[in-house]
PDB file of C-alpha atoms in Angstrom:
ATOM      1  CA  MET A   1      13.049  30.542 -25.124  1.00 30.00           C
ATOM      2  CA  PHE A   2      13.979  28.363 -22.858  1.00 27.00           C
ATOM      3  CA  LEU A   3      14.736  24.930 -23.411  1.00 23.00           C
ATOM      4  CA  GLY A   4      15.990  23.659 -20.067  1.00 27.00           C
ATOM      5  CA  GLY A   5      19.612  22.965 -19.800  1.00 29.00           C
ATOM      6  CA  THR A   6      22.227  24.759 -18.028  1.00 30.00           C
ATOM      7  CA  ILE A   7      21.387  28.678 -19.151  1.00 31.00           C
ATOM      8  CA  SER A   8      23.867  31.267 -17.132  1.00 34.00           C
ATOM      9  CA  THR A   9      21.211  33.961 -17.679  1.00 36.00           C
ATOM     10  CA  PRO A  10      17.142  34.237 -16.838  1.00 39.00           C
ATOM     11  CA  PRO A  11      15.577  34.274 -21.347  1.00 46.00           C
ATOM     12  CA  ALA A  12      13.696  37.515 -21.743  1.00 54.00           C
ATOM     13  CA  SER A  13      10.291  37.098 -20.979  1.00 57.00           C
ATOM     14  CA  LEU A  14       7.336  38.821 -22.458  1.00 63.00           C
ATOM     15  CA  ARG A  15       3.505  39.790 -21.485  1.00 66.00           C
ATOM     16  CA  LEU A  16       0.901  40.329 -24.497  1.00 64.00           C
ATOM     17  CA  ARG A  17      -1.575  42.886 -22.893  1.00 56.00           C
ATOM     18  CA  SER A  18      -4.579  41.912 -24.267  1.00 48.00           C
ATOM     19  CA  THR A  19      -7.373  43.586 -25.605  1.00 44.00           C
ATOM     20  CA  LEU A  20     -10.231  42.112 -23.389  1.00 43.00           C
ATOM     21  CA  ASN A  21     -10.331  42.503 -20.265  1.00 42.00           C
ATOM     22  CA  PRO A  22     -11.831  39.963 -17.926  1.00 42.00           C
ATOM     23  CA  GLN A  23     -12.386  42.403 -15.148  1.00 41.00           C
ATOM     24  CA  ASN A  24     -14.418  44.917 -17.851  1.00 37.00           C
ATOM     25  CA  ALA A  25     -16.999  42.028 -18.033  1.00 39.00           C
ATOM     26  CA  VAL A  26     -20.293  42.339 -16.928  1.00 37.00           C
ATOM     27  CA  THR A  27     -22.034  39.203 -15.150  1.00 34.00           C
ATOM     28  CA  GLN A  28     -25.354  37.819 -16.650  1.00 36.00           C
ATOM     29  CA  SER A  29     -27.798  35.331 -15.145  1.00 37.00           C
ATOM     30  CA  SER A  30     -25.695  32.606 -13.044  1.00 39.00           C
ATOM     31  CA  SER A  31     -21.567  32.287 -13.937  1.00 40.00           C
ATOM     32  CA  GLN A  32     -21.805  33.233 -17.162  1.00 46.00           C
ATOM     33  CA  ALA A  33     -20.529  37.225 -18.108  1.00 46.00           C
ATOM     34  CA  THR A  34     -20.420  39.420 -21.468  1.00 51.00           C
ATOM     35  CA  PHE A  35     -17.993  41.501 -22.628  1.00 47.00           C
ATOM     36  CA  PRO A  36     -19.744  46.099 -23.516  1.00 48.00           C
ATOM     37  CA  ALA A  37     -20.391  45.459 -26.505  1.00 48.00           C
ATOM     38  CA  ALA A  38     -17.860  47.765 -27.317  1.00 44.00           C
ATOM     39  CA  MET A  39     -15.415  45.667 -25.960  1.00 46.00           C
ATOM     40  CA  GLN A  40     -17.299  43.176 -27.838  1.00 54.00           C
ATOM     41  CA  ARG A  41     -14.111  41.132 -29.952  1.00 55.00           C
ATOM     42  CA  LYS A  42     -14.261  41.288 -34.119  1.00 60.00           C
ATOM     43  CA  PRO A  43     -13.512  38.698 -36.514  1.00 63.00           C
ATOM     44  CA  PRO A  44      -9.873  38.695 -37.059  1.00 72.00           C
ATOM     45  CA  SER A  45      -7.458  40.956 -38.985  1.00 86.00           C
ATOM     46  CA  TYR A  46      -4.385  39.198 -40.139  1.00 94.00           C
ATOM     47  CA  SER A  47      -1.439  39.961 -41.890  1.00 94.00           C
ATOM     48  CA  ILE A  48      -1.475  36.735 -43.738  1.00 95.00           C
ATOM     49  CA  SER A  49      -5.114  35.865 -45.013  1.00 95.00           C
ATOM     50  CA  ASP A  50      -5.705  32.026 -44.662  1.00 96.00           C
ATOM     51  CA  GLU A  51      -6.609  31.676 -48.211  1.00 96.00           C
ATOM     52  CA  ASP A  52      -3.329  33.926 -49.677  1.00 97.00           C
ATOM     53  CA  LEU A  53      -1.352  30.933 -47.510  1.00 97.00           C
ATOM     54  CA  GLU A  54      -2.975  28.278 -49.525  1.00 97.00           C
ATOM     55  CA  SER A  55      -2.538  30.365 -52.673  1.00 97.00           C
ATOM     56  CA  ARG A  56       0.885  30.128 -52.149  1.00 97.00           C
ATOM     57  CA  GLY A  57       1.362  26.365 -51.038  1.00 98.00           C
ATOM     58  CA  PHE A  58       0.541  26.780 -47.417  1.00 98.00           C
ATOM     59  CA  LEU A  59      -1.527  24.478 -44.653  1.00 98.00           C
ATOM     60  CA  LEU A  60      -2.288  25.772 -41.220  1.00 97.00           C
ATOM     61  CA  ARG A  61      -3.358  23.262 -38.978  1.00 98.00           C
ATOM     62  CA  ARG A  62      -4.685  23.325 -35.518  1.00 97.00           C
ATOM     63  CA  THR A  63      -3.964  20.349 -34.063  1.00 97.00           C
ATOM     64  CA  SER A  64      -1.315  17.340 -34.243  1.00 97.00           C
ATOM     65  CA  GLU A  65      -2.288  14.816 -36.158  1.00 96.00           C
ATOM     66  CA  GLY A  66      -0.124  14.718 -39.995  1.00 96.00           C
ATOM     67  CA  LEU A  67       2.469  15.933 -37.824  1.00 98.00           C
ATOM     68  CA  ASN A  68       5.818  14.320 -38.407  1.00 98.00           C
ATOM     69  CA  LEU A  69       8.075  14.734 -35.135  1.00 98.00           C
ATOM     70  CA  ASP A  70      11.463  13.650 -36.226  1.00 98.00           C
ATOM     71  CA  GLN A  71      11.020  16.358 -39.653  1.00 98.00           C
ATOM     72  CA  LEU A  72       9.191  18.671 -36.571  1.00 98.00           C
ATOM     73  CA  ASN A  73      12.813  18.156 -34.820  1.00 97.00           C
ATOM     74  CA  SER A  74      14.416  19.572 -37.953  1.00 98.00           C
ATOM     75  CA  VAL A  75      12.817  22.138 -37.539  1.00 98.00           C
ATOM     76  CA  PHE A  76      14.243  22.502 -34.206  1.00 97.00           C
ATOM     77  CA  VAL A  77      17.616  21.849 -35.033  1.00 98.00           C
ATOM     78  CA  ALA A  78      17.909  23.829 -38.084  1.00 97.00           C
ATOM     79  CA  VAL A  79      16.734  27.090 -35.893  1.00 96.00           C
ATOM     80  CA  GLY A  80      19.843  26.860 -32.675  1.00 94.00           C
ATOM     81  CA  PHE A  81      17.133  25.054 -30.708  1.00 94.00           C
ATOM     82  CA  PRO A  82      18.448  21.432 -28.940  1.00 95.00           C
ATOM     83  CA  ARG A  83      18.019  18.347 -30.464  1.00 96.00           C
ATOM     84  CA  ARG A  84      14.852  16.913 -28.674  1.00 97.00           C
ATOM     85  CA  ASP A  85      13.432  12.976 -27.911  1.00 97.00           C
ATOM     86  CA  THR A  86      10.606  12.261 -30.282  1.00 97.00           C
ATOM     87  CA  ALA A  87       8.688  10.204 -27.347  1.00 97.00           C
ATOM     88  CA  LYS A  88       8.687  12.863 -25.585  1.00 98.00           C
ATOM     89  CA  ILE A  89       7.951  16.316 -27.900  1.00 97.00           C
ATOM     90  CA  GLU A  90       4.431  13.735 -28.203  1.00 97.00           C
ATOM     91  CA  VAL A  91       4.196  14.445 -24.345  1.00 98.00           C
ATOM     92  CA  ALA A  92       4.618  17.801 -24.929  1.00 97.00           C
ATOM     93  CA  LEU A  93       1.687  17.871 -27.364  1.00 98.00           C
ATOM     94  CA  GLN A  94      -0.105  16.064 -25.067  1.00 97.00           C
ATOM     95  CA  HIS A  95       0.029  18.618 -22.991  1.00 97.00           C
ATOM     96  CA  THR A  96      -0.914  21.909 -25.487  1.00 97.00           C
ATOM     97  CA  ASP A  97      -3.930  23.303 -25.238  1.00 95.00           C
ATOM     98  CA  ALA A  98      -3.754  24.716 -28.461  1.00 97.00           C
ATOM     99  CA  LEU A  99      -1.551  24.574 -31.593  1.00 97.00           C
ATOM    100  CA  LEU A 100      -0.735  25.620 -34.695  1.00 98.00           C
ATOM    101  CA  TRP A 101       1.479  24.836 -37.480  1.00 98.00           C
ATOM    102  CA  VAL A 102       2.161  25.215 -41.071  1.00 98.00           C
ATOM    103  CA  GLU A 103       2.695  22.578 -43.299  1.00 98.00           C
ATOM    104  CA  TYR A 104       4.266  22.916 -46.851  1.00 98.00           C
ATOM    105  CA  GLU A 105       2.075  20.810 -49.609  1.00 97.00           C
ATOM    106  CA  LYS A 106       4.249  20.927 -51.990  1.00 97.00           C
ATOM    107  CA  THR A 107       6.978  17.939 -49.787  1.00 97.00           C
ATOM    108  CA  ARG A 108       4.475  17.468 -47.123  1.00 97.00           C
ATOM    109  CA  ARG A 109       6.766  19.646 -44.281  1.00 98.00           C
ATOM    110  CA  PRO A 110       6.557  21.063 -41.012  1.00 98.00           C
ATOM    111  CA  VAL A 111       8.092  24.620 -42.047  1.00 98.00           C
ATOM    112  CA  ALA A 112       6.127  26.969 -38.873  1.00 98.00           C
ATOM    113  CA  PHE A 113       5.263  26.299 -35.654  1.00 98.00           C
ATOM    114  CA  ALA A 114       4.052  27.067 -32.423  1.00 98.00           C
ATOM    115  CA  ARG A 115       2.297  25.774 -29.297  1.00 98.00           C
ATOM    116  CA  ALA A 116       0.555  26.750 -25.847  1.00 98.00           C
ATOM    117  CA  THR A 117       0.160  25.406 -22.533  1.00 97.00           C
ATOM    118  CA  GLY A 118      -1.558  26.542 -19.414  1.00 97.00           C
ATOM    119  CA  ASP A 119      -4.879  25.902 -17.016  1.00 96.00           C
ATOM    120  CA  GLY A 120      -7.268  27.095 -20.336  1.00 93.00           C
ATOM    121  CA  VAL A 121      -9.337  30.241 -18.204  1.00 94.00           C
ATOM    122  CA  PHE A 122      -6.365  32.995 -17.323  1.00 95.00           C
ATOM    123  CA  ASN A 123      -3.291  31.728 -18.256  1.00 96.00           C
ATOM    124  CA  ALA A 124      -1.453  30.581 -21.276  1.00 97.00           C
ATOM    125  CA  ILE A 125       2.523  30.554 -22.528  1.00 97.00           C
ATOM    126  CA  ILE A 126       3.716  29.898 -25.532  1.00 97.00           C
ATOM    127  CA  TRP A 127       6.723  27.828 -27.078  1.00 96.00           C
ATOM    128  CA  ASP A 128       8.510  26.552 -29.052  1.00 96.00           C
ATOM    129  CA  VAL A 129       7.812  29.754 -31.961  1.00 97.00           C
ATOM    130  CA  VAL A 130       9.424  28.623 -34.620  1.00 97.00           C
ATOM    131  CA  VAL A 131       9.837  28.869 -39.125  1.00 98.00           C
ATOM    132  CA  ASP A 132      12.471  27.136 -41.178  1.00 98.00           C
ATOM    133  CA  PRO A 133      14.938  28.818 -42.401  1.00 98.00           C
ATOM    134  CA  SER A 134      14.272  28.806 -45.768  1.00 97.00           C
ATOM    135  CA  PHE A 135      10.815  30.103 -45.623  1.00 98.00           C
ATOM    136  CA  GLN A 136      11.892  32.833 -43.324  1.00 96.00           C
ATOM    137  CA  SER A 137      10.831  36.770 -43.754  1.00 94.00           C
ATOM    138  CA  CYS A 138       7.518  35.273 -45.586  1.00 94.00           C
ATOM    139  CA  GLY A 139       4.990  35.613 -43.240  1.00 96.00           C
ATOM    140  CA  LEU A 140       4.676  32.631 -41.458  1.00 98.00           C
ATOM    141  CA  GLY A 141       6.183  33.107 -38.389  1.00 97.00           C
ATOM    142  CA  LYS A 142       3.736  36.222 -37.977  1.00 97.00           C
ATOM    143  CA  ALA A 143       0.668  35.132 -39.127  1.00 98.00           C
ATOM    144  CA  VAL A 144       0.991  31.622 -36.886  1.00 98.00           C
ATOM    145  CA  MET A 145       1.324  33.388 -34.347  1.00 98.00           C
ATOM    146  CA  GLU A 146      -1.683  35.714 -34.555  1.00 97.00           C
ATOM    147  CA  ARG A 147      -3.490  32.800 -35.083  1.00 98.00           C
ATOM    148  CA  LEU A 148      -2.430  31.100 -31.963  1.00 97.00           C
ATOM    149  CA  ILE A 149      -3.019  34.719 -30.103  1.00 97.00           C
ATOM    150  CA  GLU A 150      -6.723  34.353 -31.382  1.00 96.00           C
ATOM    151  CA  ASP A 151      -7.006  30.874 -30.677  1.00 96.00           C
ATOM    152  CA  LEU A 152      -5.986  31.898 -26.938  1.00 96.00           C
ATOM    153  CA  GLN A 153      -7.829  35.158 -26.000  1.00 95.00           C
ATOM    154  CA  VAL A 154     -11.109  33.358 -27.476  1.00 95.00           C
ATOM    155  CA  LYS A 155     -10.722  30.202 -24.925  1.00 94.00           C
ATOM    156  CA  GLY A 156     -10.968  33.615 -23.153  1.00 94.00           C
ATOM    157  CA  ILE A 157      -7.095  33.736 -22.152  1.00 95.00           C
ATOM    158  CA  CYS A 158      -6.329  37.393 -21.932  1.00 90.00           C
ATOM    159  CA  ASN A 159      -2.835  36.787 -19.908  1.00 94.00           C
ATOM    160  CA  ILE A 160      -0.382  35.273 -22.182  1.00 96.00           C
ATOM    161  CA  ALA A 161       3.167  34.990 -22.277  1.00 95.00           C
ATOM    162  CA  LEU A 162       6.969  32.957 -23.598  1.00 93.00           C
ATOM    163  CA  TYR A 163      10.025  33.076 -23.324  1.00 85.00           C
ATOM    164  CA  SER A 164      12.064  34.779 -26.087  1.00 85.00           C
ATOM    165  CA  GLU A 165      16.095  35.227 -26.590  1.00 85.00           C
ATOM    166  CA  PRO A 166      16.465  37.764 -26.822  1.00 87.00           C
ATOM    167  CA  ARG A 167      18.037  38.724 -30.521  1.00 88.00           C
ATOM    168  CA  VAL A 168      14.411  38.558 -31.587  1.00 90.00           C
ATOM    169  CA  LEU A 169      12.227  39.929 -28.915  1.00 90.00           C
ATOM    170  CA  GLY A 170      11.695  42.684 -31.963  1.00 92.00           C
ATOM    171  CA  PHE A 171       9.034  40.431 -33.177  1.00 94.00           C
ATOM    172  CA  TYR A 172       6.622  39.979 -31.304  1.00 95.00           C
ATOM    173  CA  ARG A 173       6.876  43.474 -29.762  1.00 93.00           C
ATOM    174  CA  PRO A 174       4.438  44.754 -32.395  1.00 94.00           C
ATOM    175  CA  LEU A 175       2.619  42.064 -31.961  1.00 95.00           C
ATOM    176  CA  GLY A 176       1.815  43.385 -28.726  1.00 92.00           C
ATOM    177  CA  PHE A 177       3.725  42.298 -26.343  1.00 94.00           C
ATOM    178  CA  VAL A 178       5.351  43.938 -23.964  1.00 92.00           C
ATOM    179  CA  SER A 179       8.574  42.825 -21.530  1.00 88.00           C
ATOM    180  CA  ASP A 180       7.855  43.587 -17.654  1.00 83.00           C
ATOM    181  CA  PRO A 181       4.263  44.379 -17.493  1.00 86.00           C
ATOM    182  CA  ASP A 182       3.653  47.436 -14.965  1.00 85.00           C
ATOM    183  CA  GLY A 183       7.830  46.592 -13.918  1.00 86.00           C
ATOM    184  CA  ILE A 184       5.912  42.345 -13.458  1.00 85.00           C
ATOM    185  CA  LYS A 185       9.919  40.553 -13.926  1.00 83.00           C
ATOM    186  CA  GLY A 186       9.812  37.006 -14.842  1.00 81.00           C
ATOM    187  CA  MET A 187      11.446  34.147 -12.630  1.00 83.00           C
ATOM    188  CA  VAL A 188      12.995  30.567 -14.051  1.00 82.00           C
ATOM    189  CA  PHE A 189      14.109  27.794 -11.503  1.00 89.00           C
ATOM    190  CA  ILE A 190      17.424  26.702 -13.006  1.00 86.00           C
ATOM    191  CA  ARG A 191      18.321  22.918 -11.325  1.00 83.00           C
ATOM    192  CA  LYS A 192      22.273  22.718 -10.686  1.00 83.00           C
ATOM    193  CA  GLN A 193      24.436  20.591 -11.534  1.00 74.00           C
ATOM    194  CA  ARG A 194      25.642  17.817  -9.524  1.00 71.00           C
ATOM    195  CA  ASN A 195      29.104  17.132  -9.023  1.00 66.00           C
ATOM    196  CA  LYS A 196      29.818  13.820 -11.075  1.00 60.00           C
ATOM    197  CA  LYS A 197      32.823  11.573  -9.169  1.00 57.00           C
TER     198      LYS A 197
END
């Protein structure tokens, strides 16, 4: 995941291969398009149901309402991200197209989070995928990603990308992400540091 600042090598980039291809859409009257019956979206099948999550004390949230940014920042720091200015996190959330976070009912704290930005039509980039280390390996990361991807695809967004640290690329591949699809390489602008005098 790219967080800004100086980095020595560009982060790994992954793209989701969409199950719905807008080029295969059948155009109807006006500017509406529908997908052939064989391509229409089936109800989502998640690895962990909403009911199972809730029975374990995890509440899914799709808005930033009730999200304590200081507590979210603590999760960022716990997974190795730099501490962020909460006012900037708030601005980032205002410019976020889709987000999903998990609140642990007993503590009322966020324990998993991911968000996406994009043009709202064709492209989205997933950012800030985190799971509190105390809650890792119980399926929360996968639960958040499955639902966020589904939310984006329901909007018709078929080009979904993310930045990831190389050590966690294996987490994203089973979700449908591939590195350098069709030879496409991502590039990142890195601001050169000015010499201070």
